Coordinates of C-alpha atoms (C1' of nucleotides) in Angstrom, one line a residue:
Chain A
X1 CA 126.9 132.9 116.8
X2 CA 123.5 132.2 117.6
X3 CA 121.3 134.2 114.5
X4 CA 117.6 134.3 115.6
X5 CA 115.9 132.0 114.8
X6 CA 112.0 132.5 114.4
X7 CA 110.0 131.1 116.9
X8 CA 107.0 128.7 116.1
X9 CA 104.0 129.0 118.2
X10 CA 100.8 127.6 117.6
X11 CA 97.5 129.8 116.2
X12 CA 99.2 132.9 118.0
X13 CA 99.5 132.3 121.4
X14 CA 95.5 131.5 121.7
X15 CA 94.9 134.9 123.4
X16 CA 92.7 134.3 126.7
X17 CA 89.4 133.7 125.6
X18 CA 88.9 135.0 122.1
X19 CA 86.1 133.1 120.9
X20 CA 86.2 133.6 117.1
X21 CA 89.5 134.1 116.6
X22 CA 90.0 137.2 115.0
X23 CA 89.9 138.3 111.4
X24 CA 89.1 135.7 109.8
X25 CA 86.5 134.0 107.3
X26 CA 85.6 130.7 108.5
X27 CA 88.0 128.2 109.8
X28 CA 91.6 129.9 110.4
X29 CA 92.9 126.8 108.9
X30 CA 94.8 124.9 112.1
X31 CA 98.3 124.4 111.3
X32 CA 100.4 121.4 113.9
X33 CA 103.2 122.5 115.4
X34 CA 105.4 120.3 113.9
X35 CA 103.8 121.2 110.2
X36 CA 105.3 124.6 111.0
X37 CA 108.7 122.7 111.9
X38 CA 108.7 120.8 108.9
X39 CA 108.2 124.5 107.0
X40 CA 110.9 125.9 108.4
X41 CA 113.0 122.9 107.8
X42 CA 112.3 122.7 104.1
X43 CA 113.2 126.7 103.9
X44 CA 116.5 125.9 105.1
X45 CA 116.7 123.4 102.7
X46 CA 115.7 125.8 99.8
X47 CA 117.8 128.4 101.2
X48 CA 120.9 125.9 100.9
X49 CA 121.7 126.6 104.2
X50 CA 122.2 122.6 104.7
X51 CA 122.9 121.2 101.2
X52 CA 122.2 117.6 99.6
X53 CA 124.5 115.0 100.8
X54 CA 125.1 117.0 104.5
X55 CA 124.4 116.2 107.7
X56 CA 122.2 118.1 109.4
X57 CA 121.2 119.4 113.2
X58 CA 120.3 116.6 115.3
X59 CA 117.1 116.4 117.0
X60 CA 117.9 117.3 120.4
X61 CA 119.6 120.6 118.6
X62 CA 116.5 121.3 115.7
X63 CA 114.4 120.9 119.4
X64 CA 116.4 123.3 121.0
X65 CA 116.6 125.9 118.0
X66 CA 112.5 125.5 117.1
X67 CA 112.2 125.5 121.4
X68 CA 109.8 122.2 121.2
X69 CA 110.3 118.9 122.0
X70 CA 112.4 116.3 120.8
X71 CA 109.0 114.4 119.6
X72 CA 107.8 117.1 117.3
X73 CA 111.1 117.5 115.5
X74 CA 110.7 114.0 115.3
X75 CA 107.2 114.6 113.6
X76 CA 108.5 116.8 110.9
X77 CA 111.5 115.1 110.0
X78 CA 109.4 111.8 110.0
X79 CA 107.3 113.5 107.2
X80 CA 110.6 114.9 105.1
X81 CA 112.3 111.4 105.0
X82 CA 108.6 109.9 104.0
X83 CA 109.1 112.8 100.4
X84 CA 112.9 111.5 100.3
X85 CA 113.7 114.6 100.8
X86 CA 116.0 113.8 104.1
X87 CA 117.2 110.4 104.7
X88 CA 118.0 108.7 108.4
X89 CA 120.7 106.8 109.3
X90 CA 120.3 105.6 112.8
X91 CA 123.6 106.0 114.9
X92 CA 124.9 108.9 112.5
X93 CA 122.2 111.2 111.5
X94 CA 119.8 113.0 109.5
X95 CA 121.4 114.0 106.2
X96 CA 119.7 115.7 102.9
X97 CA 119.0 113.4 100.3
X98 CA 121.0 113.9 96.9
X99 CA 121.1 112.3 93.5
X100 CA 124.9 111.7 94.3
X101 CA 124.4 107.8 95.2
X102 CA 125.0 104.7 94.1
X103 CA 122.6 102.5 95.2
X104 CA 119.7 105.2 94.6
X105 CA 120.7 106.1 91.4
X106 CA 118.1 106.8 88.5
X107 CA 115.4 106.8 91.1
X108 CA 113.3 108.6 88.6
X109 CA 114.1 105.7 85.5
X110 CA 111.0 102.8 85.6
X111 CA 113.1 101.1 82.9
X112 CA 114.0 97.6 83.7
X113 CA 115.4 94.6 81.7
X114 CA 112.7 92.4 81.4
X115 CA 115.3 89.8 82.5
X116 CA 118.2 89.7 85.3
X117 CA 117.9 93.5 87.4
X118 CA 119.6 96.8 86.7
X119 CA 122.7 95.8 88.2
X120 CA 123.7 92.9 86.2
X121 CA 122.6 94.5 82.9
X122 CA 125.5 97.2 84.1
X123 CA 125.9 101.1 83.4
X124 CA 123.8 102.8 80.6
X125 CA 126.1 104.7 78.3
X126 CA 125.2 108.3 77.4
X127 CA 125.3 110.1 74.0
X128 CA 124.6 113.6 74.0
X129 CA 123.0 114.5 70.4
X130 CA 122.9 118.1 71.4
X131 CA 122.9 121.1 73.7
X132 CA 121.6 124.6 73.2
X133 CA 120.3 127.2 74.4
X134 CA 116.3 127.5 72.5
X135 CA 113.3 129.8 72.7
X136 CA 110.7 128.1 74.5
X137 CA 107.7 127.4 72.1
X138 CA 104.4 127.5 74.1
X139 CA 104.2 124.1 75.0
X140 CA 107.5 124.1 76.6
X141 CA 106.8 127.6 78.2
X142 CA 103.6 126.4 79.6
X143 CA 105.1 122.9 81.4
X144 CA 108.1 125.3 83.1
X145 CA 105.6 128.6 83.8
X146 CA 107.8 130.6 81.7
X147 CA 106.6 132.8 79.2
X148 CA 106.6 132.0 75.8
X149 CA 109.7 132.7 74.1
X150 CA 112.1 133.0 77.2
X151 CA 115.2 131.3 76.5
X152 CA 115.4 127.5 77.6
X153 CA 118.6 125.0 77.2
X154 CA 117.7 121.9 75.2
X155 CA 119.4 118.8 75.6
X156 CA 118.8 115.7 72.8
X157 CA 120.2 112.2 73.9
X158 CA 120.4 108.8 73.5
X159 CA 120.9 106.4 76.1
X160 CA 122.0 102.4 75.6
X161 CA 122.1 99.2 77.5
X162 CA 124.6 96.8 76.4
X163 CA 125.0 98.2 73.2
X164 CA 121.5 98.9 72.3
X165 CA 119.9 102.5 71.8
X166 CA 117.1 102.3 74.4
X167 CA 116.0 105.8 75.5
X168 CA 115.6 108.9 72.9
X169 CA 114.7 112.0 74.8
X170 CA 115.1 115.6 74.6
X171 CA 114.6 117.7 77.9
X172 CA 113.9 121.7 78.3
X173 CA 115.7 123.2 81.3
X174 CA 114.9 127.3 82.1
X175 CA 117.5 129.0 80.5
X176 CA 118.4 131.2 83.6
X177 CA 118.8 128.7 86.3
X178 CA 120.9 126.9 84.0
X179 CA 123.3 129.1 82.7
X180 CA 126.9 127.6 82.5
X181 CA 124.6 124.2 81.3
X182 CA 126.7 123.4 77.5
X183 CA 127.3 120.5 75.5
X184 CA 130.7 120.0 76.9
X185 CA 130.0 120.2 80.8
X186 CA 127.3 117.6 80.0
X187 CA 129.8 114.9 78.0
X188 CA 132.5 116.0 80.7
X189 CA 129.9 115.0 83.3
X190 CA 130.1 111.0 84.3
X191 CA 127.4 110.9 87.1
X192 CA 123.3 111.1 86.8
X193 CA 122.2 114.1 85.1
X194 CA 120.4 115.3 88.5
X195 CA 123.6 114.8 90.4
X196 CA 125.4 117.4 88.0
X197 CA 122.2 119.7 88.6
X198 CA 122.6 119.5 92.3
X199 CA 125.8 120.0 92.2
X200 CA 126.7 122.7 89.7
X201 CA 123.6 124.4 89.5
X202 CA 122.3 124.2 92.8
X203 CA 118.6 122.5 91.6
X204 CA 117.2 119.5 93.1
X205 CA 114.7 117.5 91.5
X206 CA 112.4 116.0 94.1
X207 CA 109.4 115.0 92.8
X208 CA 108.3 114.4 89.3
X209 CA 105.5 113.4 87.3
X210 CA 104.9 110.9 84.0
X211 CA 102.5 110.9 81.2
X212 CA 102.8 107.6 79.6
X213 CA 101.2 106.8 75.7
X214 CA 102.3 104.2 73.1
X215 CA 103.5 105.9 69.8
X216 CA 104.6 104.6 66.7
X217 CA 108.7 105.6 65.7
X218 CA 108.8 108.2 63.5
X219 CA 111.7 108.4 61.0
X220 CA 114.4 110.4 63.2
X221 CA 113.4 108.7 65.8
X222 CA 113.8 104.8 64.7
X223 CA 116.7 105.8 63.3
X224 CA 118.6 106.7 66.6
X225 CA 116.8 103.9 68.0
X226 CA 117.7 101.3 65.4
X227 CA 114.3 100.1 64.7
X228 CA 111.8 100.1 61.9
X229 CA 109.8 103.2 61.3
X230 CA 106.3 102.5 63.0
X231 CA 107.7 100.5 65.6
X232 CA 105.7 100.9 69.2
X233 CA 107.4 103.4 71.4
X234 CA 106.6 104.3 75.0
X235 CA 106.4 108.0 74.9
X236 CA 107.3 109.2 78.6
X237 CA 106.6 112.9 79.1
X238 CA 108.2 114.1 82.7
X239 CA 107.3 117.4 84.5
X240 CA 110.1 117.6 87.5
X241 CA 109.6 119.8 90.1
X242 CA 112.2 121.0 92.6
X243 CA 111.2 121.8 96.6
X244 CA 107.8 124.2 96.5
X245 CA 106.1 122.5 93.8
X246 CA 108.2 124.6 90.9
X247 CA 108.8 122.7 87.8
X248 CA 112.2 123.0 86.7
X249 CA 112.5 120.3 83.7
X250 CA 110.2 119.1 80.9
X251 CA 111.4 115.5 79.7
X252 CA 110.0 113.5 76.7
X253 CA 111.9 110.5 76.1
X254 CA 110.9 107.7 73.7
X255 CA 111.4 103.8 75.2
X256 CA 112.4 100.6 73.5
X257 CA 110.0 97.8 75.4
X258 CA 111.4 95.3 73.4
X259 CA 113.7 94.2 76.2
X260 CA 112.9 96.2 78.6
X261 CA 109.5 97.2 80.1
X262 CA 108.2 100.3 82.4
X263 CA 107.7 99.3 85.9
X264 CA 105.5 100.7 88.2
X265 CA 104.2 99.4 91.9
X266 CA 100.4 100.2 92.8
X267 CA 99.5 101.0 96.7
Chain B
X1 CA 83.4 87.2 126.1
X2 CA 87.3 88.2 126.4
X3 CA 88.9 85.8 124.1
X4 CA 92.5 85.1 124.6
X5 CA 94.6 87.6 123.2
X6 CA 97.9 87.0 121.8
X7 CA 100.7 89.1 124.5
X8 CA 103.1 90.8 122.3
X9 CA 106.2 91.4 124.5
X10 CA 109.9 92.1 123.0
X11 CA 112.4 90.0 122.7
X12 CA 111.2 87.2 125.0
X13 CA 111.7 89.7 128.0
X14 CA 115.5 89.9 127.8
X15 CA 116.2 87.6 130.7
X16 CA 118.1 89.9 133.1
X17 CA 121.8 88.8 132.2
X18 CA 122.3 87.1 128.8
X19 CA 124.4 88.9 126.6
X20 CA 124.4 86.6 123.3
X21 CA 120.9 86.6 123.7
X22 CA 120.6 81.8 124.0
X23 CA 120.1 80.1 120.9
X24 CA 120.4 82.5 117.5
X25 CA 123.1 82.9 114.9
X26 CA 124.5 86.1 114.5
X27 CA 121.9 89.2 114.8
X28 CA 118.5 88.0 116.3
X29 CA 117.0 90.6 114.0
X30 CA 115.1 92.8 116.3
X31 CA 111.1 93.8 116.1
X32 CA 110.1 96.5 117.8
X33 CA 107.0 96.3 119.8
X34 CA 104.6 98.0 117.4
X35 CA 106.1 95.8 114.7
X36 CA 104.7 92.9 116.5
X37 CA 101.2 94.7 117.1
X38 CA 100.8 95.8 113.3
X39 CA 101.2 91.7 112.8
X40 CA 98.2 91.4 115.0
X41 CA 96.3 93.6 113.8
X42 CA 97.2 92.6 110.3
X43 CA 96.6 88.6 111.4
X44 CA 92.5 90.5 112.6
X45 CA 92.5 91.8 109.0
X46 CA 93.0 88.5 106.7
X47 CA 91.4 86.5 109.4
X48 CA 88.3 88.3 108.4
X49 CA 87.6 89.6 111.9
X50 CA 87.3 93.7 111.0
X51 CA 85.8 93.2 107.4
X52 CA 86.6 96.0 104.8
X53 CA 84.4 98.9 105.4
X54 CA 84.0 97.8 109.1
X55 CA 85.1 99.9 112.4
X56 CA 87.7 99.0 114.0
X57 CA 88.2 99.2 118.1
X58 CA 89.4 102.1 119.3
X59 CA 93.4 102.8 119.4
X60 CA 92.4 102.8 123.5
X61 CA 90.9 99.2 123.4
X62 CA 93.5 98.3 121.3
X63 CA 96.0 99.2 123.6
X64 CA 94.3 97.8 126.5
X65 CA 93.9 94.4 124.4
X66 CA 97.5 94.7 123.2
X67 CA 98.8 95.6 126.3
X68 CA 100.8 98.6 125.5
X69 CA 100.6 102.0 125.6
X70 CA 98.4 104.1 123.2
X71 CA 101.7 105.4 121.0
X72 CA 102.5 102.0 120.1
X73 CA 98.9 101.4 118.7
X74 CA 99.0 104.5 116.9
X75 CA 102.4 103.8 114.8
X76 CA 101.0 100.2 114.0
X77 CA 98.0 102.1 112.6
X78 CA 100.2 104.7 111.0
X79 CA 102.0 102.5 108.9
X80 CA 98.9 100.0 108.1
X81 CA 96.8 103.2 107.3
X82 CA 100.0 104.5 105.4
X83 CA 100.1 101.4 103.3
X84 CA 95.9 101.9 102.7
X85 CA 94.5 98.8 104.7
X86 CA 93.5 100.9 107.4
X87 CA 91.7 104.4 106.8
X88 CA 92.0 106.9 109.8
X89 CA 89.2 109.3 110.1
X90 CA 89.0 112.0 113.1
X91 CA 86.6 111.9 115.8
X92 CA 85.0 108.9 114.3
X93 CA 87.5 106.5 114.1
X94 CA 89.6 103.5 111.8
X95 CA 88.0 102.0 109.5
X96 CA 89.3 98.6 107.4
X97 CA 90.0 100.3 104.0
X98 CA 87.6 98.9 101.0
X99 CA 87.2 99.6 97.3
X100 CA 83.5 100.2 98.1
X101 CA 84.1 104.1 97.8
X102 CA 83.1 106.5 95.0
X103 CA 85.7 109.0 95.2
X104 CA 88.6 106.0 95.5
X105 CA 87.1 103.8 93.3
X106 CA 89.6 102.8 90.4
X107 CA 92.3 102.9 92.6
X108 CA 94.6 100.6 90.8
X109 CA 93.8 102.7 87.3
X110 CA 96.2 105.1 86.0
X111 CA 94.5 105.7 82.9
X112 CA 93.5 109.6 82.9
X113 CA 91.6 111.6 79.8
X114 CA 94.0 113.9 77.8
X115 CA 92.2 116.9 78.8
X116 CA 89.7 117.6 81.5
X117 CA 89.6 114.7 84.4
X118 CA 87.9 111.3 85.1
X119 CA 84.9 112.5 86.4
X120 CA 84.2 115.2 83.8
X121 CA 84.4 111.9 81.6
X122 CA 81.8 110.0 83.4
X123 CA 82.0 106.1 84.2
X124 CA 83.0 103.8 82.0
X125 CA 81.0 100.9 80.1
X126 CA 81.9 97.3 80.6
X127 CA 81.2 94.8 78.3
X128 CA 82.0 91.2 79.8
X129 CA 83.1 89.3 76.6
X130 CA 83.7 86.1 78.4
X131 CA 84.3 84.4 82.0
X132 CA 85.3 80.3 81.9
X133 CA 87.1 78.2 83.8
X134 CA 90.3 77.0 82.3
X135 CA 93.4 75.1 83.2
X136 CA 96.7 77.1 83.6
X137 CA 99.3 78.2 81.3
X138 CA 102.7 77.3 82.5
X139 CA 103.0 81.4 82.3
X140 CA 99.6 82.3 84.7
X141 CA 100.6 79.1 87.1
X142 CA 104.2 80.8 87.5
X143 CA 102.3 84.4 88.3
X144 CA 99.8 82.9 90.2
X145 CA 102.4 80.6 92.7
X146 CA 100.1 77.7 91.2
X147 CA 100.5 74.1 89.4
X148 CA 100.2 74.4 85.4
X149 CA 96.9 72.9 84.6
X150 CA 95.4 74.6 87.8
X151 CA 92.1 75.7 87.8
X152 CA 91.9 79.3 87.2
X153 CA 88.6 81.7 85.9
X154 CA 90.1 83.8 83.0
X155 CA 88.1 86.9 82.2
X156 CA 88.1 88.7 79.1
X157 CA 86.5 92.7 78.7
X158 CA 86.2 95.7 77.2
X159 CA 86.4 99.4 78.6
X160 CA 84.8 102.4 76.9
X161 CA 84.8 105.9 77.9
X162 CA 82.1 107.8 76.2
X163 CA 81.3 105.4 74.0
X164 CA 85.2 104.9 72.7
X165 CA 86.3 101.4 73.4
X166 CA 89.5 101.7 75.4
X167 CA 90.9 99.0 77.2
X168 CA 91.2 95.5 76.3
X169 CA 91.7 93.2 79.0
X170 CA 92.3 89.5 80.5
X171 CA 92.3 88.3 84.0
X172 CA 93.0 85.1 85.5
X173 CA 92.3 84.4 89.2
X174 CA 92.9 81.3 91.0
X175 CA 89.8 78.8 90.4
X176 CA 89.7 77.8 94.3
X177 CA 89.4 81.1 95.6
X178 CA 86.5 82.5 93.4
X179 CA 83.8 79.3 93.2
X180 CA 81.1 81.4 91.9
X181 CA 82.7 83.7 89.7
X182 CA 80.7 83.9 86.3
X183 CA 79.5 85.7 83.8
X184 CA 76.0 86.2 85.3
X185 CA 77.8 87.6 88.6
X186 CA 79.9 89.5 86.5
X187 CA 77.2 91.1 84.3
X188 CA 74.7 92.0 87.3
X189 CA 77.4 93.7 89.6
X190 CA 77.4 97.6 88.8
X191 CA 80.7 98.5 90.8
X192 CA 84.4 98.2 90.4
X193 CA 85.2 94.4 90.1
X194 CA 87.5 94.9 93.4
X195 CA 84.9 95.8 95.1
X196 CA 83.0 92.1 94.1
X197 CA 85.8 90.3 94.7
X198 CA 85.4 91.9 97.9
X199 CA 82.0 91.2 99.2
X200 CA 81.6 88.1 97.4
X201 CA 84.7 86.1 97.8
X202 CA 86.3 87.5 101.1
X203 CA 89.3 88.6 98.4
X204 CA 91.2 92.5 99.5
X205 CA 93.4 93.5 96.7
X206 CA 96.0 95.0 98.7
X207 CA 98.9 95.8 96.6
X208 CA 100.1 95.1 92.5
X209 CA 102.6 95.7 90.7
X210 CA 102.5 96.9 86.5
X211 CA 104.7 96.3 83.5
X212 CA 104.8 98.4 80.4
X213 CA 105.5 98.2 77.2
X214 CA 104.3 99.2 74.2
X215 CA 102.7 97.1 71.4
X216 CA 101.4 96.7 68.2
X217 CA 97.5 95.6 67.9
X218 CA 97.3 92.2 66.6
X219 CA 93.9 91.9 64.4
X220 CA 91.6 90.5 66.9
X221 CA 92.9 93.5 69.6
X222 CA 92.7 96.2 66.9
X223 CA 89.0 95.0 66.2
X224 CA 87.9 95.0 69.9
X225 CA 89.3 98.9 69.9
X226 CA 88.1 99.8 67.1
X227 CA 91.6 100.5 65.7
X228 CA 93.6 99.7 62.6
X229 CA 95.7 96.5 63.2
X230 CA 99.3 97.6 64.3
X231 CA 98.5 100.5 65.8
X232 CA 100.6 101.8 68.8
X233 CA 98.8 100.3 72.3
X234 CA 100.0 100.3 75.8
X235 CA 100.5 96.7 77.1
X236 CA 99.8 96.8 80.8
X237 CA 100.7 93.8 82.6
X238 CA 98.9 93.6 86.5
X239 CA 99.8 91.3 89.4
X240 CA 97.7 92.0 92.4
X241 CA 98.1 91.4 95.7
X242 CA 96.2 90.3 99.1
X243 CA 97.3 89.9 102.5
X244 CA 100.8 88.6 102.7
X245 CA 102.0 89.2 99.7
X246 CA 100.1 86.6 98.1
X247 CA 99.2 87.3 94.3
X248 CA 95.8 86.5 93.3
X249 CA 95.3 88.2 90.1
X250 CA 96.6 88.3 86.7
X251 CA 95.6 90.8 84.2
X252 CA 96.9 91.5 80.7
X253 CA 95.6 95.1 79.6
X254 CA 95.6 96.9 76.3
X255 CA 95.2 100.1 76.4
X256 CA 94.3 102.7 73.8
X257 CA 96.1 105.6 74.4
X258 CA 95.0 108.2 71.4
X259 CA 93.1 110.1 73.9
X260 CA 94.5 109.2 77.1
X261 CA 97.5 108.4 78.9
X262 CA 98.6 106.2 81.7
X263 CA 99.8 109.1 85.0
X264 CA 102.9 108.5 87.3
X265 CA 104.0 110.1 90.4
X266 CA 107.5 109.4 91.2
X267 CA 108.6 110.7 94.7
Chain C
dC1 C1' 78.4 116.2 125.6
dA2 C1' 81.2 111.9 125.3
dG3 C1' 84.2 109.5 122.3
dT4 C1' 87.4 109.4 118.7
dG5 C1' 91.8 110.4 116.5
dG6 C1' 95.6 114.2 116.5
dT7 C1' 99.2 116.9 118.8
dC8 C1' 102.6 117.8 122.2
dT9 C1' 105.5 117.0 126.0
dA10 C1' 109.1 114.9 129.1
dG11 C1' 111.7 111.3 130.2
dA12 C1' 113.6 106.5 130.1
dC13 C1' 115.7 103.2 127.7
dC14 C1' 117.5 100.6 123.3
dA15 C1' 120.1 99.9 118.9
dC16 C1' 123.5 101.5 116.0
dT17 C1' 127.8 104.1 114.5
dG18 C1' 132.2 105.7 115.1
dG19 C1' 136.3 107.2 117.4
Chain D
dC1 C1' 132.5 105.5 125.0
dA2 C1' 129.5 109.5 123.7
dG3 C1' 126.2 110.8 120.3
dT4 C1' 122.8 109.7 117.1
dG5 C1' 118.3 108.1 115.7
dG6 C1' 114.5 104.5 117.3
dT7 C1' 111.2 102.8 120.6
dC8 C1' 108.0 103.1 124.4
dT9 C1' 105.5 105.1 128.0
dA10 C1' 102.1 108.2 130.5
dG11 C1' 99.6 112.0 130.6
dA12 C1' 97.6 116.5 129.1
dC13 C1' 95.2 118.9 125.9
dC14 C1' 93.1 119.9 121.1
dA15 C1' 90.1 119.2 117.0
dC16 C1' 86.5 116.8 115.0
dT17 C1' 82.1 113.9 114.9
dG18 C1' 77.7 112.8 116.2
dC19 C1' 74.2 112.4 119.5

DNA sequence: CAGTGGTCTAGACCACTGG
DNA sequence: CAGTGGTCTAGACCACTGC
């Protein structure tokens, strides 16, 4: 059943000869063909109509659908898989990224073992200090563009690599995307946290950003870290944003850099 | 005067009817056409042919040089321009990138104010505190793919931003590569110090990579900053890149981060 | 206005995956 | 083998810059 499917076309149809195009102020703002593509792509993304981890249209299909050419598709996909938002495997497909992967797990951790990688230092394990359902205090409310007061689930936890408490954080999810979120669906849950929101809560975290500062451990926290009070911490404070730019979790974690250290590549 | 150029063709032309393509073992590994032109192109860059700032030919005389089509030009220069070697600029052309540019300058610097942004802060003040040659540390020979007891130039400063010393840092460059490097060159040059290493000593940093941690101040760092000894400071620890992967600087940073903090975007 | 990069098309062929 | 993404081409036209 063929639904309609709305029909890109450049700066309407560039009646005849119509010099100053119209209404507007100033430059109409050009928008490529294949930037209106990639639009449309990204609300059937939102929209769930093609969810993380599926396979979606193929080219020569998205062409036919969007009524351009193979190449612009091409364009606009090219640009999706650049913000990991679709990935391409040549000979199968195009499929929507997800969280749910091995290999690409904690994409969003910069924690690394200052010796050996990831893999041979083996699986963090996960202690959840806490799970429940807050008011947001202005800070928090501000971060997720909620208003002050408007309930939020807080999760506390401590994470550990081989043994050793490594990462304190507590993270502030909006209370009514995440409402079956509790203590016990978390502990329950063995995958990366993002996985479970994709999954059971339909969110995808796509893009994310880090404020790093060096603090000293307070008293809670050295204590769930094992270290003196005063001991240097990295303070990591993470704003994640799902597709459109709409932040959806506030993260402050504490780091160990004892062992480990914060990597980050410069282009 | 048409100087030989270099004929990219693929895979030596696939001789009509050879199915286990002659002499190789297992897959031949297989580089597509504008692969082999962003080599080129890259082999124009180090050699110093287009220098940093300059204009390169046209994606047309490219292609004519290259012998290929105009697409193939265009995705070499996509992906150099993507990772910042090359800078595209409409109706004007590509240029070599360069970190002679105001609004990119502190490119590799992820220090941002708390509130308000960099340039509401105004440039920083450098104070050179030293700039000898030394021999090598075991540790900088290792970073630097040198000998230990190499010549290198180490480099010691300090950043302030309005008047609030901010970051402490060492750098250690290979001795060969920067002959003239002292503290009088150091002093005199007003820009960013890529940007000398740059027009002085033929040296593009490309690329680097940054480890974290935090750190207490020893005495002598907490007296640079102007802070109590043992106070919390980032520990930033740069290896930068030319051409080729080739590392050509060491720094060691401290940062201060009471009224800043280090930004990340993770995609 | 000419020259540049940017978009779009149509078609051919190649490399990879899986049945 | 058919179907997918990946490469390459040739040509037309558009948007931007600067003379």
């Amino acid at each position: 059943m063929k639904t309609d499917q709305p029909t890109p076309r450049r700066q309407p149809s560039a009646p005849a000869d119509s010099p100053a195009s119209g209404g507007g102020v100033g430059t109409p703002a050009f928008s490529p063909l294949y930037q209106q593509i990639k639009a449309l792509i990204l609300q059937s993304l939102q929209a769930g109509e093609w969810k993380p981890g599926d396979l979606i249209p193929s080219e020569q299909e998205l062409a036919a659908r969007f009524k351009v050419s193979q190449g612009t598709v091409r364009k606009a996909i090219d640009e999706l898989a650049a913000d990991n938002l679709l990935v391409r495997r040549q000979g199968k497909g195009t499929f929507v990224a997800t969280h749910h992967e091995q290999h690409v797990q904690y994409r969003f951790l910069r924690l690394h073992p200052d010796h050996g990688d990831r893999d041979a230092e083996g699986p963090a394990t996960r202690d959840i200090l806490a799970c429940r359902r807050v008011r947001a205090s202005a800070e928090v409310a501000a971060a997720l563009q909620l208003r002050a007061g408007d309930s939020v689930v807080q999760v506390s936890r401590v994470l550990s690599f081989q043994g050793v408490p490594t990462i304190l954080e507590d993270l502030w999810l909006p209370g009514a995307a995440f409402k079956g979120l509790t203590l016990e669906v978390l502990t329950a849950y063995a995958g990366p946290m993002y996985a479970l929101f994709e999954s059971q809560f339909g969110v995808r975290m796509v893009r994310a950003e880090e404020r790093l500062k060096a603090v000293a451990a307070s008293e809670a926290a050295a204590q769930r870290l094992q270290v003196a009070a005063g001991t240097p911490l990295l303070s990591v404070e993470r704003l994640a944003y799902t597709y459109n730019g709409v932040p959806m979790e506030l993260r402050r974690g504490l780091y160990r850099t004892d062992r480990h250290h914060y990597r980050n590549e410069l282009g």
